[in-house]
XYZ file of C-alpha atoms in Angstrom:
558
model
C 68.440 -7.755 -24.606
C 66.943 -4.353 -26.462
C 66.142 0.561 -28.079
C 68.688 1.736 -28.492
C 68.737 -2.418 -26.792
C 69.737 -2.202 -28.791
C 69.282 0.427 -31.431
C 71.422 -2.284 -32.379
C 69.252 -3.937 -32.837
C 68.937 -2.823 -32.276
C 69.164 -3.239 -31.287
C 68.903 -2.847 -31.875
C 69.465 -1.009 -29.327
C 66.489 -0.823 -26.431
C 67.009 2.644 -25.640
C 70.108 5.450 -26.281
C 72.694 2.762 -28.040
C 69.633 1.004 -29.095
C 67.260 3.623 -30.723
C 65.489 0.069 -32.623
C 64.090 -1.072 -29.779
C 62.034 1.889 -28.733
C 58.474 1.023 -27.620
C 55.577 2.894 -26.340
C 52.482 2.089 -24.726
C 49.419 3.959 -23.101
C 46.379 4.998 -23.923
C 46.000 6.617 -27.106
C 46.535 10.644 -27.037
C 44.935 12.942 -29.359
C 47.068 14.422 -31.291
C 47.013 18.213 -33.032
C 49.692 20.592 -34.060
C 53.077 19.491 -33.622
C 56.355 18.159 -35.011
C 54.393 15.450 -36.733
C 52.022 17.750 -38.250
C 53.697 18.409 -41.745
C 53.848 14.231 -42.361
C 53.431 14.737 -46.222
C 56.218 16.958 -46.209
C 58.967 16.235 -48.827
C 56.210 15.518 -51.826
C 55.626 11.995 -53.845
C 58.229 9.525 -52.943
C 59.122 10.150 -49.315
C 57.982 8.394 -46.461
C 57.717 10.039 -43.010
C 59.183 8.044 -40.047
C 58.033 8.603 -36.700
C 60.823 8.866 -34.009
C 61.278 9.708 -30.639
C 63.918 12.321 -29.266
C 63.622 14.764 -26.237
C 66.155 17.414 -27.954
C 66.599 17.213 -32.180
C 70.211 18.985 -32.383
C 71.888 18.872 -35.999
C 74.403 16.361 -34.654
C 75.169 13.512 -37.375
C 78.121 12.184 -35.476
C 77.589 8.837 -35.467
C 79.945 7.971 -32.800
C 78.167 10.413 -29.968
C 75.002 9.597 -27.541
C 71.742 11.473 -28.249
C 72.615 12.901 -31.219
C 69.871 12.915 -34.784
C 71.122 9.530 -35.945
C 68.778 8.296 -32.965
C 65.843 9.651 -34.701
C 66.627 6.627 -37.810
C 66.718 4.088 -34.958
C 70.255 3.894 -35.559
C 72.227 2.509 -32.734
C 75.112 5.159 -31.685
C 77.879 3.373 -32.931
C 76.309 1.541 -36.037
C 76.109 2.146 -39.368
C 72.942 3.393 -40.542
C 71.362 5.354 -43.467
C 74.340 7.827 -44.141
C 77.238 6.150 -42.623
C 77.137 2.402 -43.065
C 78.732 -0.361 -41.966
C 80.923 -3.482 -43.473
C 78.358 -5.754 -42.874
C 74.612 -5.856 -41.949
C 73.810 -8.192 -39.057
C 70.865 -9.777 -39.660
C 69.203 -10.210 -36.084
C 65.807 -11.652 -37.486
C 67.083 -14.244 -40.353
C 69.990 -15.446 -38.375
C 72.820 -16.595 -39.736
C 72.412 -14.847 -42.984
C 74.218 -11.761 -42.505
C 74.093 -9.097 -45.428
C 77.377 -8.288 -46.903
C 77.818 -4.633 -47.402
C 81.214 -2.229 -47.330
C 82.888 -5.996 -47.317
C 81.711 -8.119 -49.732
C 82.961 -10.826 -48.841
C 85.531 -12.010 -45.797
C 87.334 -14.634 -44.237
C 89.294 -15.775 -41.004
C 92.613 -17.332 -41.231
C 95.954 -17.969 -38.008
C 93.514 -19.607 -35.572
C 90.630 -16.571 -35.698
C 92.941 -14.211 -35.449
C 93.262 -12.560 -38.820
C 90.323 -11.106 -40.571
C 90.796 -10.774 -44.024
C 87.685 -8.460 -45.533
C 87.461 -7.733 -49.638
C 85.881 -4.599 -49.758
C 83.512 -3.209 -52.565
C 84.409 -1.127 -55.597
C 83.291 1.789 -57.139
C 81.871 3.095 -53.850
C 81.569 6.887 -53.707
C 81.363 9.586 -50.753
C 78.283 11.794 -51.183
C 80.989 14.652 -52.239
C 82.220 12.621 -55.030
C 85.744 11.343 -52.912
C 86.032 7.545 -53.720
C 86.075 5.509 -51.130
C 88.546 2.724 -50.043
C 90.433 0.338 -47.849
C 92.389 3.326 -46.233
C 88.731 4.979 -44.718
C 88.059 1.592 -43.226
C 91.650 1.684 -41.395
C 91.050 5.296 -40.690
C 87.487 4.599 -38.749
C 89.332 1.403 -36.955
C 92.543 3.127 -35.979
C 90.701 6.297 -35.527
C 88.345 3.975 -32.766
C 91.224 2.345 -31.309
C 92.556 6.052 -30.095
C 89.506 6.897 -28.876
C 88.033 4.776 -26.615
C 84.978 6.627 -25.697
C 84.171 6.436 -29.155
C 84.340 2.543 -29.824
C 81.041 1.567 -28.021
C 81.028 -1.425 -29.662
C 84.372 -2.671 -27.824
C 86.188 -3.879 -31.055
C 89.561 -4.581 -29.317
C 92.298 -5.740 -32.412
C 96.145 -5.343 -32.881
C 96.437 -3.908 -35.904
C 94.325 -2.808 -39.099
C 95.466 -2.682 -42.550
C 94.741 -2.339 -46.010
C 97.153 -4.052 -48.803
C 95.427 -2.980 -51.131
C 92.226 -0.237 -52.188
C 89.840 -3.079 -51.616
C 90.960 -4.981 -48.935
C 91.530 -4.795 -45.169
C 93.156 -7.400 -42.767
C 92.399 -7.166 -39.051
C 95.013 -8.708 -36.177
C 93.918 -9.297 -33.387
C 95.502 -10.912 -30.129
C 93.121 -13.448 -29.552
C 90.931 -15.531 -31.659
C 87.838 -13.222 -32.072
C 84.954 -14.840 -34.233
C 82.894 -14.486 -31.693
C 83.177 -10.670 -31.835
C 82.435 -10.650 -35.701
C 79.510 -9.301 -35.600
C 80.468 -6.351 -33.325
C 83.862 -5.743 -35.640
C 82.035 -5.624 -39.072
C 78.896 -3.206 -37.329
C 80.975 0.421 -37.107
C 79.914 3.259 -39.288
C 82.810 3.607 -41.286
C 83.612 7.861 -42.013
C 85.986 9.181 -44.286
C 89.544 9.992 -44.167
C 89.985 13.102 -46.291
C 87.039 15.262 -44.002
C 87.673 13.382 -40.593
C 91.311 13.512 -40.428
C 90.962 17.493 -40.476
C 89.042 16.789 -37.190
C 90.821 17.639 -33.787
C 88.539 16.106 -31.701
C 86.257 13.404 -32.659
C 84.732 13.214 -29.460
C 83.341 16.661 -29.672
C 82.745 16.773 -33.469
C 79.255 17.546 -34.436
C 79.395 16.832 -38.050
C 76.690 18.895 -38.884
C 76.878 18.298 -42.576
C 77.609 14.264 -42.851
C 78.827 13.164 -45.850
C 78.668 9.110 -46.179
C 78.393 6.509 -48.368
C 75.383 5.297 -47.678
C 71.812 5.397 -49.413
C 70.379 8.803 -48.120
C 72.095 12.483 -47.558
C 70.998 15.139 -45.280
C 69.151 17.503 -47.115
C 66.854 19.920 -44.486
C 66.878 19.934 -40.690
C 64.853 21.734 -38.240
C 63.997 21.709 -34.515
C 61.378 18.795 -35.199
C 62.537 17.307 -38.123
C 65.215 15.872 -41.007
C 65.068 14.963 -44.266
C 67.179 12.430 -46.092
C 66.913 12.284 -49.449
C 67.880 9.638 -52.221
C 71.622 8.812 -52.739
C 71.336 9.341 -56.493
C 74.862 7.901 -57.137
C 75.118 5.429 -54.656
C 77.374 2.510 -55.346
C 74.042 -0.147 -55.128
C 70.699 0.238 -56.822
C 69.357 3.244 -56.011
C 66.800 3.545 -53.652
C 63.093 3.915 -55.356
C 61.719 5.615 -52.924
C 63.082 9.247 -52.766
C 63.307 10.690 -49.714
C 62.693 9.509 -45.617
C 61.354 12.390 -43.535
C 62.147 11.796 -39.555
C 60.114 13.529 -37.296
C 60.896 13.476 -33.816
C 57.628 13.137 -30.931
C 58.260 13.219 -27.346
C 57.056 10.252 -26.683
C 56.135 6.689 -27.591
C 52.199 7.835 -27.199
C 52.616 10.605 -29.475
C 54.513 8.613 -32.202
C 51.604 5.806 -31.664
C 49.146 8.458 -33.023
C 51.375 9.713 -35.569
C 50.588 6.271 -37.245
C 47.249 5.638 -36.177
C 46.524 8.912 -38.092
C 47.917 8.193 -41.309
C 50.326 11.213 -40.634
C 54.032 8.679 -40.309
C 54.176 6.193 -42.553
C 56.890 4.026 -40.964
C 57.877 3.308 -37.412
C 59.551 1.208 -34.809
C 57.238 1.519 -31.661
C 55.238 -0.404 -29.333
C 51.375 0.057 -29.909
C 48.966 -0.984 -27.074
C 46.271 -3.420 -28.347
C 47.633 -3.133 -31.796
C 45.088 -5.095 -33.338
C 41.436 -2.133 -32.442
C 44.291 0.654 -32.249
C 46.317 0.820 -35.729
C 45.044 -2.181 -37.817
C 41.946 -1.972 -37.734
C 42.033 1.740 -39.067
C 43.352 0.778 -41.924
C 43.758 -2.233 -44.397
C 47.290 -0.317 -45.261
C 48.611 -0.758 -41.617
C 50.828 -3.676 -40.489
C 52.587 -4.310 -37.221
C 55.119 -7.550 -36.455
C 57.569 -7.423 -33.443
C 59.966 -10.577 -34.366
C 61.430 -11.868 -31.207
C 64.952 -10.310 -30.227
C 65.840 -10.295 -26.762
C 64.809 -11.121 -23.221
C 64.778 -8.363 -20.335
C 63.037 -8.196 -16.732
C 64.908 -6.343 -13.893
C 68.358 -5.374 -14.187
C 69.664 -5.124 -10.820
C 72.892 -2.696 -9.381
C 74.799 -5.488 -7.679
C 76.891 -3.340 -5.561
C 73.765 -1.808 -4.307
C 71.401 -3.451 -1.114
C 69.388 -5.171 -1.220
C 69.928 -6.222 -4.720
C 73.625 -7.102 -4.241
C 72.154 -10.136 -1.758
C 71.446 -13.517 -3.662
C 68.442 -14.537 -1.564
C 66.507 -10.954 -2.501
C 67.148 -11.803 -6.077
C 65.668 -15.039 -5.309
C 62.652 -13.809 -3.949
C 62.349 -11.907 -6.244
C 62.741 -13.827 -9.438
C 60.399 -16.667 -7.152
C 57.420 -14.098 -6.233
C 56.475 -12.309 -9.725
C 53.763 -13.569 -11.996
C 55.577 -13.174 -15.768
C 52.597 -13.351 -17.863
C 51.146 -10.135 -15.915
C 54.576 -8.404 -16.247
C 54.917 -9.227 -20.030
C 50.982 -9.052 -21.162
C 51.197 -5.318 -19.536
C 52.803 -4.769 -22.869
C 50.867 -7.731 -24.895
C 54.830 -9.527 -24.387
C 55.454 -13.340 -23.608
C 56.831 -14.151 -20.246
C 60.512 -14.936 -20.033
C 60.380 -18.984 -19.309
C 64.168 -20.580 -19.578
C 65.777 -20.155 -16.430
C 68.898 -19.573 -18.178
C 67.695 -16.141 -19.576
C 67.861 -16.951 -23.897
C 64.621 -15.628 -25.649
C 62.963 -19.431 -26.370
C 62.570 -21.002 -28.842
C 65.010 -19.785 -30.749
C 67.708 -20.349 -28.973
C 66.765 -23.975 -27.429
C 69.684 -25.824 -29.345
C 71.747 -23.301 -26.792
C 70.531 -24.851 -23.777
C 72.104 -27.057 -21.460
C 70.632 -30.377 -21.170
C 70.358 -29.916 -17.273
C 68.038 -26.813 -18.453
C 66.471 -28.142 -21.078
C 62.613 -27.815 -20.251
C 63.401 -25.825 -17.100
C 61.101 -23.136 -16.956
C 60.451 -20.239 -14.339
C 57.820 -20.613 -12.311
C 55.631 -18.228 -9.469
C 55.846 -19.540 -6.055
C 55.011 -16.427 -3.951
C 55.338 -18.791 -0.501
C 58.665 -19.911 -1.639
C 59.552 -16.023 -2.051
C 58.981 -15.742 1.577
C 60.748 -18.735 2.644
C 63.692 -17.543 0.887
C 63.918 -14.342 2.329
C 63.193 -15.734 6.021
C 66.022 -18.225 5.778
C 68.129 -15.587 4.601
C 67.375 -13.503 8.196
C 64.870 -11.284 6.737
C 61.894 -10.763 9.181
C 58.847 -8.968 8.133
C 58.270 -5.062 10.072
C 54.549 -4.044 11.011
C 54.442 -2.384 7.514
C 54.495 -5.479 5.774
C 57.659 -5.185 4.267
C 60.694 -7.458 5.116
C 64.022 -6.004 7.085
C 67.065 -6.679 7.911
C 69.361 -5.020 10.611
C 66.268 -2.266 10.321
C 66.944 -1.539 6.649
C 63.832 -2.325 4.678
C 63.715 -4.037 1.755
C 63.545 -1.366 -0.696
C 64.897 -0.379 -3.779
C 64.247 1.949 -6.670
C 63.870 1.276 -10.482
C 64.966 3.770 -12.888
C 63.590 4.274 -16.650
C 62.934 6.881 -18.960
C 59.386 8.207 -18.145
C 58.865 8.597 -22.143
C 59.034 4.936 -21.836
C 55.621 4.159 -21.435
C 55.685 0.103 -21.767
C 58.258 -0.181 -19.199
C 56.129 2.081 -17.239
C 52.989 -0.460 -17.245
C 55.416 -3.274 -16.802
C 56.689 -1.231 -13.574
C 53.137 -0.708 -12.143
C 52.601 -4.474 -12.360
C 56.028 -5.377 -10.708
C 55.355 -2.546 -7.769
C 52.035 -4.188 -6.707
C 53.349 -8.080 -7.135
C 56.616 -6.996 -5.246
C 54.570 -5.640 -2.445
C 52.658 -8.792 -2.545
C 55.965 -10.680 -1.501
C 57.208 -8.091 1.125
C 59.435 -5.852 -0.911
C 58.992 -2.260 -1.702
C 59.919 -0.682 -4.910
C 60.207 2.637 -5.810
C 59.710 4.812 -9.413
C 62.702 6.749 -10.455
C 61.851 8.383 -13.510
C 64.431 10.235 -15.568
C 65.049 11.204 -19.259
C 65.856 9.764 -22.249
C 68.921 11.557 -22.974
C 70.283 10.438 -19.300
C 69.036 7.036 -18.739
C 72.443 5.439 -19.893
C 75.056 8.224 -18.542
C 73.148 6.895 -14.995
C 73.196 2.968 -15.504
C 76.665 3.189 -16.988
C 78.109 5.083 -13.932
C 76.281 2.212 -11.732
C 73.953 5.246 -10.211
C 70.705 3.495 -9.963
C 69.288 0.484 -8.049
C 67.585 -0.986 -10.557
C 66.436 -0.909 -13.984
C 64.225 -1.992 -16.947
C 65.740 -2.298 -20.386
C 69.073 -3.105 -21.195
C 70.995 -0.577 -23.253
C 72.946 -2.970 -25.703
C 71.776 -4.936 -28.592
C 73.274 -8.351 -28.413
C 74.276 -10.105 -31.704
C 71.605 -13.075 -32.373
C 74.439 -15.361 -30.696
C 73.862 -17.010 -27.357
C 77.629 -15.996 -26.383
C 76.783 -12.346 -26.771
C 73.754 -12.345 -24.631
C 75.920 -13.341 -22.152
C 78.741 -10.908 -23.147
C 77.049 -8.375 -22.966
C 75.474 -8.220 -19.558
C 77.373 -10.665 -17.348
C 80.764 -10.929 -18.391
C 82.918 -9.845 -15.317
C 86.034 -9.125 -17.503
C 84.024 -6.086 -18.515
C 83.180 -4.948 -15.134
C 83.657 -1.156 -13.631
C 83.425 0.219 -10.323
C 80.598 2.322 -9.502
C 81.383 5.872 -10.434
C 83.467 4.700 -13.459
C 81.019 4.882 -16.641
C 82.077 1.552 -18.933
C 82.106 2.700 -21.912
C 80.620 -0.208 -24.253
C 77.057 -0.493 -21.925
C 77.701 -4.209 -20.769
C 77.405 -5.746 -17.592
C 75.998 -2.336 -16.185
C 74.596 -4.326 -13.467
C 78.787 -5.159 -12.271
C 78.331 -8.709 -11.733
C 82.139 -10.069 -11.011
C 82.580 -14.023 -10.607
C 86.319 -16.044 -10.855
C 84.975 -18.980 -12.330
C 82.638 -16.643 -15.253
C 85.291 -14.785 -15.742
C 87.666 -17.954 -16.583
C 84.795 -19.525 -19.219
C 84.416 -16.121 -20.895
C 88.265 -15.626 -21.181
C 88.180 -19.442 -22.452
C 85.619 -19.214 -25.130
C 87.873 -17.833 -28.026
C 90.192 -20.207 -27.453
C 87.761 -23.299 -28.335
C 88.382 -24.811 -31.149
C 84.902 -26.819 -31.714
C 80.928 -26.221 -31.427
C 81.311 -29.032 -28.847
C 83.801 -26.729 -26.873
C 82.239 -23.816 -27.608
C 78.837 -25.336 -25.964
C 80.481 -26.663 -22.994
C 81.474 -23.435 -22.199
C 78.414 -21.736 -22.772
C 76.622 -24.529 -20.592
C 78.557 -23.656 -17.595
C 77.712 -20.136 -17.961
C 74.638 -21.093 -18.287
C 74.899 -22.991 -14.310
C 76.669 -19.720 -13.465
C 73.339 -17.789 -14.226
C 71.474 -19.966 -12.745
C 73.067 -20.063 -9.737
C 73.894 -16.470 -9.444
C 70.921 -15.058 -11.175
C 72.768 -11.797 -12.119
C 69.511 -10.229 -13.264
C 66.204 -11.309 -13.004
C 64.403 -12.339 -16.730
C 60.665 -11.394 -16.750
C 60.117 -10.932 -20.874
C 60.802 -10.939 -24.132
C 60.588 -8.098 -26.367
C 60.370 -7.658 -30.127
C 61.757 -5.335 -32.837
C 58.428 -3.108 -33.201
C 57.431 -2.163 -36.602
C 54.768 -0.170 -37.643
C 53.938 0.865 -41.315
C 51.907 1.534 -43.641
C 51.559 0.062 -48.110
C 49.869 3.416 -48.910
C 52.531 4.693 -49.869
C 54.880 1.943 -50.491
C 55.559 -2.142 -50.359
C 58.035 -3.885 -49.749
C 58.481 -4.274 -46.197
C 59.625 -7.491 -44.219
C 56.546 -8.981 -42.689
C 55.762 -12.688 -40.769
C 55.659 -14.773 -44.408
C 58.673 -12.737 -45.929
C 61.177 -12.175 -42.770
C 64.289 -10.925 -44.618
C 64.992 -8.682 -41.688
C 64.208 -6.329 -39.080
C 61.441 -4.170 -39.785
C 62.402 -0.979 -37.434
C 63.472 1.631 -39.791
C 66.390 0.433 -41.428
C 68.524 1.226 -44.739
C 68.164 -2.668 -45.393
C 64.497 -2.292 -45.837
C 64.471 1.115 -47.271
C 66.287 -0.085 -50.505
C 63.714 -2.821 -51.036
C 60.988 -0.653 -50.885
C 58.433 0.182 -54.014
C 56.949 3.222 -54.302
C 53.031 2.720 -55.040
């Protein structure tokens, strides 16, 4: 799925917990005075990175929604650029996951002890060494907390036996969950045990281990300068200055104009709007995710199958994905294809969606539906209308909206725009108070058990009002037999097992169609080799290109 989708990615994440997945579309704005306009700020050696926020607060808790870690297209919840994590997921060459914190770890009882060797000689930026006993802090500190573990890292017990080495229990085998276990920003003991509340801790001053510290902050901007004792090679660049725009147009034009030099955002007919300007500009999008329209299924008339259906049956997904120059969604069983084709289930194998707008309208019909003089469908004189719900900064899920409103209409079936902000989007889909919406707001590990996981496993289901705290199955999708193969997954002992389960989850989405895939999206990156190379690009994919500490440390000045 996807920005702050997943920062993770982020997910990155698609939007909130997935600041890496933010994209922006539009027309291109002219741009003057603004919190972009001092982009050579910081002197030789620093790059400026355009981000989005609707509210910069000095807020460097990495644990919190909305705070300035969103700005580095960190997902809240990850490590990042100060805080970092034991491991670096690697969600574009997958499979080859970065040691980091850990350098090196193994599983042992049946999955159900992790065993992680940590790193030596790693410092905090005030000096403090670090060691095993600030990785059990974070964990146990997480494990009270459960508004603060977003990731959902559910374990037994945490240990260290010695300064450079921590064992995980957990009840159940759990290599499935590695890559959500290994991704928290570990903190330090000595400064974070003096904190009362973590939940309402600021940390205005964050001292980490990673490759950056704070050094200025205002209202429209941050910058992070070089880690000059960190525990790796340096960084060559020296400095990353974030500047936050209000939008995905505005941060578009920051790089069009040479004034950001590094970026993780959609741009509209890339190609005559930022490459062309320059032979310094590059822009790749590596496939991560699939999305399309996330229903509320305790909500009419999305909660009823046969709308779904119609639904899924009536759009055209090469208009809803080339509003945003995205390919259409195909596998019925919701994977981003091709990668994940080995995941398939030979009964889906080749299955692809496809538009039948009379078959939309047969569905409905047989379902009771009738259509009123307004040329909408009804049933027991409710019309068939719902609303979708998105950030209206969002500007690519706004053009993929206006194409779904008119080919919904098309089929008999009114939709709605319910814009809202940034900052609120998730607090609403969490609490299950929308209809609908675009964008899901958790990066899945590049594992076809997570995508599932993550938005359709029932064991993680809430009642509406109740916010769930890690972002999955926001649209509250609750099935026995799911439920069963999810619960049975950790238990397999084999690929072959493993597979078999996933294939009947596979039927199950099929057959249920929980939500409705219409895309896939990419991890937008924008930047520029004016000022420095480096970067991960088509020929050399070593990883995401989104802003990223990853892809910082590799980079040259010029």
């Amino acid at each position: 799925m996807t920005t702050s989708k997943s920062p993770i990615a982020s997910g990155m994440t698609r939007r909130g917990v997935l600041a890496t997945a933010l994209a922006g579309a539009g027309t291109l704005a002219l741009y003057g005075c603004g919190p972009g306009s001092g982009g050579s700020a910081g002197g030789a050696g620093t790059l400026t990175v355009a981000g989005q926020s609707d509210n910069l607060t000095k807020v460097f808790n990495p644990f919190l929604a909305n705070t300035a870690q969103g700005l580095t297209y960190t997902p809240q919840g990850s490590g990042g650029f100060i805080y970092e994590p034991l491991v670096q997921i690697n969600t574009v060459d997958i499979g080859h996951d970065i040691p980091w914190l850990a350098k090196a770890w193994r599983w042992s009882d049946g999955n159900k002890t992790l065993t992680l060797d940590l790193q030596s000689g790693v410092k905090w930026t005030d000096g403090q060494p670090f060691s095993a006993d600030d990785v059990v802090f974070t964990y146990t500190m997480l494990k009270k907390n459960a508004g603060l573990n977003l990731l959902g890292v559910e374990f037994t017990g945490v240990t260290a036996p010695s300064p450079t080495q921590v064992v995980f229990t957990f009840p159940a085998p759990s290599e499935q969950f590695f890559t959500n276990i290994v991704s928290a920003p570990i903190v330090s003991q000595h400064i974070w045990s003096k904190v009362k509340d973590p939940t309402k801790y600021t940390d205005d001053n964050p001292v980490g281990t990673g490759p950056f510290k704070l050094s200025q902050f205002s209202a429209q901007s941050f910058l992070l300068i070089r880690n000059e004792d960190y525990w790796q090679p340096k960084a060559q660049i020296k400095a990353l200055r974030f500047v936050a725009y209000k939008d995905n147009e505005s941060m578009t034009n920051a790089l069009v104009q040479g004034q950001a030099d590094w970026g993780g955002t959609y741009i509209a007919n890339a190609d005559k709007t930022y490459l062309s300007r320059s032979k310094n500009n590059n822009y790749w999008a590596p496939l991560a995710g699939t999305d399309g329209l996330i229903p509320n299924l305790e909500r009419w008339p999305l909660s009823d199958l046969a709308v779904r259906q119609a639904i899924s049956l009536g759009v055209n997904r090469k208009q809803v994905g080339a509003a945003t120059d995205s390919p259409p969604a195909t596998s019925v069983v919701g994977l981003p294809m091709p990668a994940y084709t080995a995941s398939v289930a030979p009964q889906y194998q080749g299955v692809d969606f496809t538009q039948d707008v009379a078959k939309a309208k047969q569905t409905l019909e047989a379902a009771g539906y009738t259509k009123g003089g307004d040329g909408y469908y009804q049933k027991g004189g409710k019309r068939v209308q719902f609303s979708i719900s998105f950030p209206s900064a969002y500007t690519d899920i706004a053009a993929r909206v206006q194409v779904l409103v008119s080919q919904l209409k098309d089929i008999g079936i009114k939709l709605t725009v319910d814009t809202t902000t940034v900052n609120d989007i998730n607090t609403l889909t969490a609490k299950g108070d929308f209809d609908s919406t675009m964008g899901y707001p958790v990066n899945s590990a590049p594992r076809a058990f997570s995508y599932y996981n993550d938005t359709i496993n029932p064991n993680l289901y809430y009642p509406i009002g109740k916010a769930t705290p890690t972002f999955q199955n926001i649209e509250r999708f609750q099935n026995a037999e799911a439920a069963q193969l999810f619960k049975e997954y950790p238990t397999a002992t084999t690929d072959a097992q493993r597979q078999q389960i996933i294939d009947g989850i596979e039927k199950i989405f099929v057959d249920n169609l929980p939500w409705i895939p219409m895309f896939y999206w990419g991890s937008y990156g924008n930047w520029s080799t004016a000022k420095a190379t480096g970067f991960p690009t088509p020929q050399n994919p070593y990883f995401s290109p989104v802003p990223n500490p990853v892809v910082a440390l590799r980079l040259k000045p010029v």
